[in-house]
Amino acid sequence: MATLRLGDEAPDFTAETSEGKINFHQWLGDSWGILFSHPADFTPVCTTELGTVSKYKAKFDKRNVKVMALSVDGLESHEKWIKDINETQDTTVNFPIIADEDRKVSDLYDMIHPNASTNLTVRSVFVIGNDKKIKLMITYPASTGRNFDELLRVIDSLQLTAYHKVATPANWQNGDDCVIVPSVTNDQIPVLFPKGYTEIKPYLRMTPQPNLN
Ligand code: BEZ
């Protein structure tokens, strides 16, 4: 298993999931993707996470993002657990969960960290661009549920960079000013950023968020 790094192609795989056999790259198509791991079925934090993500479907759809979860338990277990998630979280799970019993995908994405647990995955998150490249990796411990609003915030930032040549400053939130990426010259700014810009330093140029009216 090679170490995965930002900018690498997200490894492809074919896996059994709660929505049937899926080839990851084909399933992604032209979408962005999130692949995230869960230590085990029928655990409390994971149950709340999967419920939350189901409720965020419209937010992910709006950003052209498909979501796939993983745990090392089997399909029968997933099916029973999904019923529990739907019941306890007042939702309907609306994305596939990989049944990674042989740990093929966990190993491919280095989701098992033996000094944390020898047999369960940690909470890994991979954001994959529509070019199939890894854009973000975050690793949480099993005991901490992820902040999916933060994940949406990062996806918004990544998409602003991909489509509008801006980066986002510390603690940026949707609607705040953005940073013009260093590769854009001042000559290019009037065409690329018609809303104008402020040059605080030659290397620090701010512009209103380009994709808002
Ligand atoms: C949970 O999902 O609740 C959990 C899983 C493993 C360790 C701690 C919590």
Short mmCIF file of C-alpha atoms and ligand atoms in Angstrom, two decimals:
data_model
loop_
_atom_site.label_atom_id
_atom_site.label_comp_id
_atom_site.label_asym_id
_atom_site.label_seq_id
_atom_site.Cartn_x
_atom_site.Cartn_y
_atom_site.Cartn_z
CA MET A 1 0.00 0.00 0.00
CA ALA A 2 1.51 3.31 -1.11
CA THR A 3 1.00 6.37 1.09
CA LEU A 4 -1.83 8.50 -0.26
CA ARG A 5 -1.22 12.20 -0.61
CA LEU A 6 -3.18 15.23 -1.77
CA GLY A 7 -3.19 15.40 -5.56
CA ASP A 8 -2.93 11.62 -5.98
CA GLU A 9 -5.59 9.84 -7.98
CA ALA A 10 -8.15 8.33 -5.59
CA PRO A 11 -7.56 4.56 -5.81
CA ASP A 12 -10.30 2.80 -7.76
CA PHE A 13 -12.04 -0.32 -6.45
CA THR A 14 -15.10 -2.45 -6.91
CA ALA A 15 -16.95 -3.27 -3.69
CA GLU A 16 -20.17 -4.74 -2.33
CA THR A 17 -22.29 -1.98 -0.83
CA SER A 18 -25.73 -1.56 0.67
CA GLU A 19 -26.81 -0.37 -2.82
CA GLY A 20 -25.23 -3.29 -4.73
CA LYS A 21 -21.83 -3.84 -6.30
CA ILE A 22 -20.23 -0.51 -7.21
CA ASN A 23 -17.15 0.48 -9.15
CA PHE A 24 -15.99 3.62 -7.40
CA HIS A 25 -14.74 5.65 -10.38
CA GLN A 26 -17.73 4.75 -12.55
CA TRP A 27 -20.08 5.63 -9.70
CA LEU A 28 -18.34 8.99 -9.21
CA GLY A 29 -18.74 9.87 -12.90
CA ASP A 30 -18.28 13.63 -13.22
CA SER A 31 -19.18 14.32 -9.58
CA TRP A 32 -17.05 15.25 -6.65
CA GLY A 33 -17.02 12.60 -3.94
CA ILE A 34 -16.68 11.94 -0.24
CA LEU A 35 -15.46 8.56 0.98
CA PHE A 36 -15.59 8.22 4.74
CA SER A 37 -15.02 5.34 7.12
CA HIS A 38 -16.87 4.26 10.24
CA PRO A 39 -15.31 2.08 12.92
CA ALA A 40 -18.23 -0.34 13.16
CA ASP A 41 -21.98 -0.87 12.65
CA PHE A 42 -24.29 -0.41 15.64
CA THR A 43 -22.02 2.10 17.37
CA PRO A 44 -23.49 5.34 18.72
CA VAL A 45 -21.30 8.03 17.12
CA CYS A 46 -21.41 6.37 13.69
CA THR A 47 -25.19 6.11 13.90
CA THR A 48 -25.51 9.88 14.41
CA GLU A 49 -23.01 10.61 11.62
CA LEU A 50 -24.81 8.53 9.01
CA GLY A 51 -28.13 10.06 10.03
CA THR A 52 -26.70 13.56 9.69
CA VAL A 53 -25.20 12.88 6.27
CA SER A 54 -28.54 11.50 5.02
CA LYS A 55 -30.20 14.76 6.05
CA TYR A 56 -27.50 16.76 4.21
CA LYS A 57 -28.22 15.12 0.84
CA ALA A 58 -29.64 18.31 -0.71
CA LYS A 59 -26.53 20.23 0.41
CA PHE A 60 -24.22 17.64 -1.16
CA ASP A 61 -26.34 17.47 -4.35
CA LYS A 62 -26.18 21.26 -4.70
CA ARG A 63 -22.37 20.98 -4.75
CA ASN A 64 -22.39 17.98 -7.13
CA VAL A 65 -20.94 15.75 -4.41
CA LYS A 66 -21.70 12.02 -4.03
CA VAL A 67 -21.16 10.35 -0.67
CA MET A 68 -20.03 6.80 0.09
CA ALA A 69 -19.50 5.35 3.58
CA LEU A 70 -17.51 2.30 4.66
CA SER A 71 -17.34 -0.04 7.59
CA VAL A 72 -15.67 -3.41 7.92
CA ASP A 73 -18.94 -5.14 8.80
CA GLY A 74 -20.93 -7.21 6.31
CA LEU A 75 -23.99 -6.48 4.19
CA GLU A 76 -26.50 -8.22 6.43
CA SER A 77 -25.27 -6.17 9.37
CA HIS A 78 -25.40 -2.95 7.31
CA GLU A 79 -29.00 -3.65 6.33
CA LYS A 80 -30.09 -4.11 9.94
CA TRP A 81 -28.11 -1.06 11.05
CA ILE A 82 -29.60 1.14 8.31
CA LYS A 83 -33.06 0.31 9.74
CA ASP A 84 -31.84 1.49 13.15
CA ILE A 85 -30.35 4.69 11.69
CA ASN A 86 -33.58 5.48 9.84
CA GLU A 87 -35.59 4.87 13.00
CA THR A 88 -33.40 6.64 15.56
CA GLN A 89 -32.22 9.57 13.42
CA ASP A 90 -35.59 10.18 11.74
CA THR A 91 -34.19 9.91 8.23
CA THR A 92 -33.67 7.55 5.30
CA VAL A 93 -30.09 6.57 4.52
CA ASN A 94 -29.64 7.67 0.92
CA PHE A 95 -26.05 6.72 0.03
CA PRO A 96 -24.14 3.42 -0.25
CA ILE A 97 -22.22 1.88 2.66
CA ILE A 98 -19.37 -0.41 1.64
CA ALA A 99 -19.28 -3.82 3.34
CA ASP A 100 -15.51 -4.03 3.62
CA GLU A 101 -15.25 -7.37 5.41
CA ASP A 102 -12.00 -8.26 3.67
CA ARG A 103 -10.65 -4.72 4.36
CA LYS A 104 -9.67 -4.29 0.74
CA VAL A 105 -10.83 -0.67 0.56
CA SER A 106 -9.74 0.15 4.14
CA ASP A 107 -6.24 -1.02 3.26
CA LEU A 108 -6.23 0.79 -0.07
CA TYR A 109 -7.05 4.07 1.73
CA ASP A 110 -5.04 3.31 4.91
CA MET A 111 -8.13 3.60 7.12
CA ILE A 112 -6.94 1.13 9.76
CA HIS A 113 -4.37 2.68 12.09
CA PRO A 114 -3.06 -0.29 14.13
CA ASN A 115 -1.96 1.78 17.12
CA ALA A 116 -5.52 3.08 17.46
CA SER A 117 -7.25 -0.23 16.69
CA THR A 118 -5.98 -3.35 14.97
CA ASN A 119 -9.30 -4.32 13.46
CA LEU A 120 -11.51 -1.24 13.12
CA THR A 121 -11.11 1.79 10.89
CA VAL A 122 -10.53 5.26 12.27
CA ARG A 123 -12.79 8.07 11.01
CA SER A 124 -11.12 8.93 7.71
CA VAL A 125 -12.59 11.42 5.25
CA PHE A 126 -11.43 11.78 1.68
CA VAL A 127 -12.80 14.52 -0.56
CA ILE A 128 -12.25 13.65 -4.21
CA GLY A 129 -12.49 16.19 -7.02
CA ASN A 130 -14.34 15.68 -10.28
CA ASP A 131 -10.89 14.96 -11.74
CA LYS A 132 -10.69 11.90 -9.37
CA LYS A 133 -7.81 13.52 -7.48
CA ILE A 134 -7.70 13.55 -3.67
CA LYS A 135 -8.35 17.13 -2.52
CA LEU A 136 -8.64 16.66 1.23
CA MET A 137 -7.86 14.02 3.83
CA ILE A 138 -8.87 14.35 7.47
CA THR A 139 -8.49 11.69 10.13
CA TYR A 140 -10.55 11.76 13.31
CA PRO A 141 -10.42 9.35 16.22
CA ALA A 142 -13.25 6.86 16.63
CA SER A 143 -14.65 8.74 19.60
CA THR A 144 -15.17 12.10 17.81
CA GLY A 145 -18.08 12.54 15.42
CA ARG A 146 -17.21 14.60 12.38
CA ASN A 147 -18.40 18.15 11.72
CA PHE A 148 -20.18 17.93 8.37
CA ASP A 149 -20.70 21.70 8.21
CA GLU A 150 -16.91 22.00 8.19
CA LEU A 151 -16.77 19.47 5.39
CA LEU A 152 -19.23 21.53 3.34
CA ARG A 153 -17.18 24.66 4.09
CA VAL A 154 -14.02 23.00 2.77
CA ILE A 155 -15.82 21.71 -0.32
CA ASP A 156 -17.06 25.25 -1.01
CA SER A 157 -13.49 26.49 -0.68
CA LEU A 158 -12.09 23.75 -2.93
CA GLN A 159 -14.71 24.46 -5.58
CA LEU A 160 -14.02 28.21 -5.43
CA THR A 161 -10.36 27.45 -6.11
CA ALA A 162 -11.16 24.97 -8.88
CA TYR A 163 -13.71 27.17 -10.68
CA HIS A 164 -12.89 30.77 -9.72
CA LYS A 165 -9.12 31.00 -8.95
CA VAL A 166 -9.58 32.14 -5.39
CA ALA A 167 -8.43 30.68 -2.08
CA THR A 168 -10.14 31.24 1.25
CA PRO A 169 -8.61 32.89 4.32
CA ALA A 170 -8.60 31.71 7.93
CA ASN A 171 -12.04 30.95 9.32
CA TRP A 172 -13.64 31.83 5.98
CA GLN A 173 -17.38 31.36 5.75
CA ASN A 174 -19.61 31.46 2.69
CA GLY A 175 -20.08 35.13 1.69
CA ASP A 176 -16.78 36.38 3.12
CA ASP A 177 -14.11 37.92 0.89
CA CYS A 178 -11.67 35.55 -0.77
CA VAL A 179 -7.96 35.63 -1.59
CA ILE A 180 -6.89 35.91 -5.23
CA VAL A 181 -4.51 33.00 -5.89
CA PRO A 182 -0.87 34.04 -6.40
CA SER A 183 -0.74 32.66 -9.97
CA VAL A 184 -3.19 35.39 -11.13
CA THR A 185 -1.34 38.55 -12.23
CA ASN A 186 -2.74 42.03 -11.55
CA ASP A 187 -3.26 42.43 -15.33
CA GLN A 188 -5.69 39.50 -15.32
CA ILE A 189 -7.74 40.77 -12.41
CA PRO A 190 -10.23 43.08 -14.22
CA VAL A 191 -11.43 40.22 -16.42
CA LEU A 192 -11.38 37.53 -13.75
CA PHE A 193 -12.69 39.61 -10.84
CA PRO A 194 -14.97 42.36 -12.18
CA LYS A 195 -16.22 43.10 -8.65
CA GLY A 196 -12.79 44.60 -7.94
CA TYR A 197 -10.10 43.83 -5.41
CA THR A 198 -8.12 45.28 -2.56
CA GLU A 199 -4.34 44.94 -2.51
CA ILE A 200 -3.27 44.78 1.13
CA LYS A 201 0.19 43.57 0.10
CA PRO A 202 1.28 42.53 -3.41
CA TYR A 203 0.92 38.92 -2.24
CA LEU A 204 -2.36 39.50 -0.35
CA ARG A 205 -5.16 40.54 -2.66
CA MET A 206 -8.77 40.23 -1.54
CA THR A 207 -11.90 40.11 -3.71
CA PRO A 208 -15.59 39.60 -3.00
CA GLN A 209 -16.63 35.95 -3.30
CA PRO A 210 -16.90 35.53 -7.09
CA ASN A 211 -19.81 33.09 -7.31
CA LEU A 212 -22.30 35.29 -5.43
CA ASN A 213 -24.52 37.93 -7.03
C1 BEZ B 1 -18.97 5.08 17.95
O1 BEZ B 1 -19.20 5.11 16.74
O2 BEZ B 1 -19.81 5.46 18.75
C2 BEZ B 1 -17.64 4.64 18.46
C3 BEZ B 1 -16.93 3.69 17.77
C4 BEZ B 1 -15.72 3.27 18.26
C5 BEZ B 1 -15.22 3.82 19.45
C6 BEZ B 1 -15.94 4.80 20.11
C7 BEZ B 1 -17.16 5.21 19.62
#
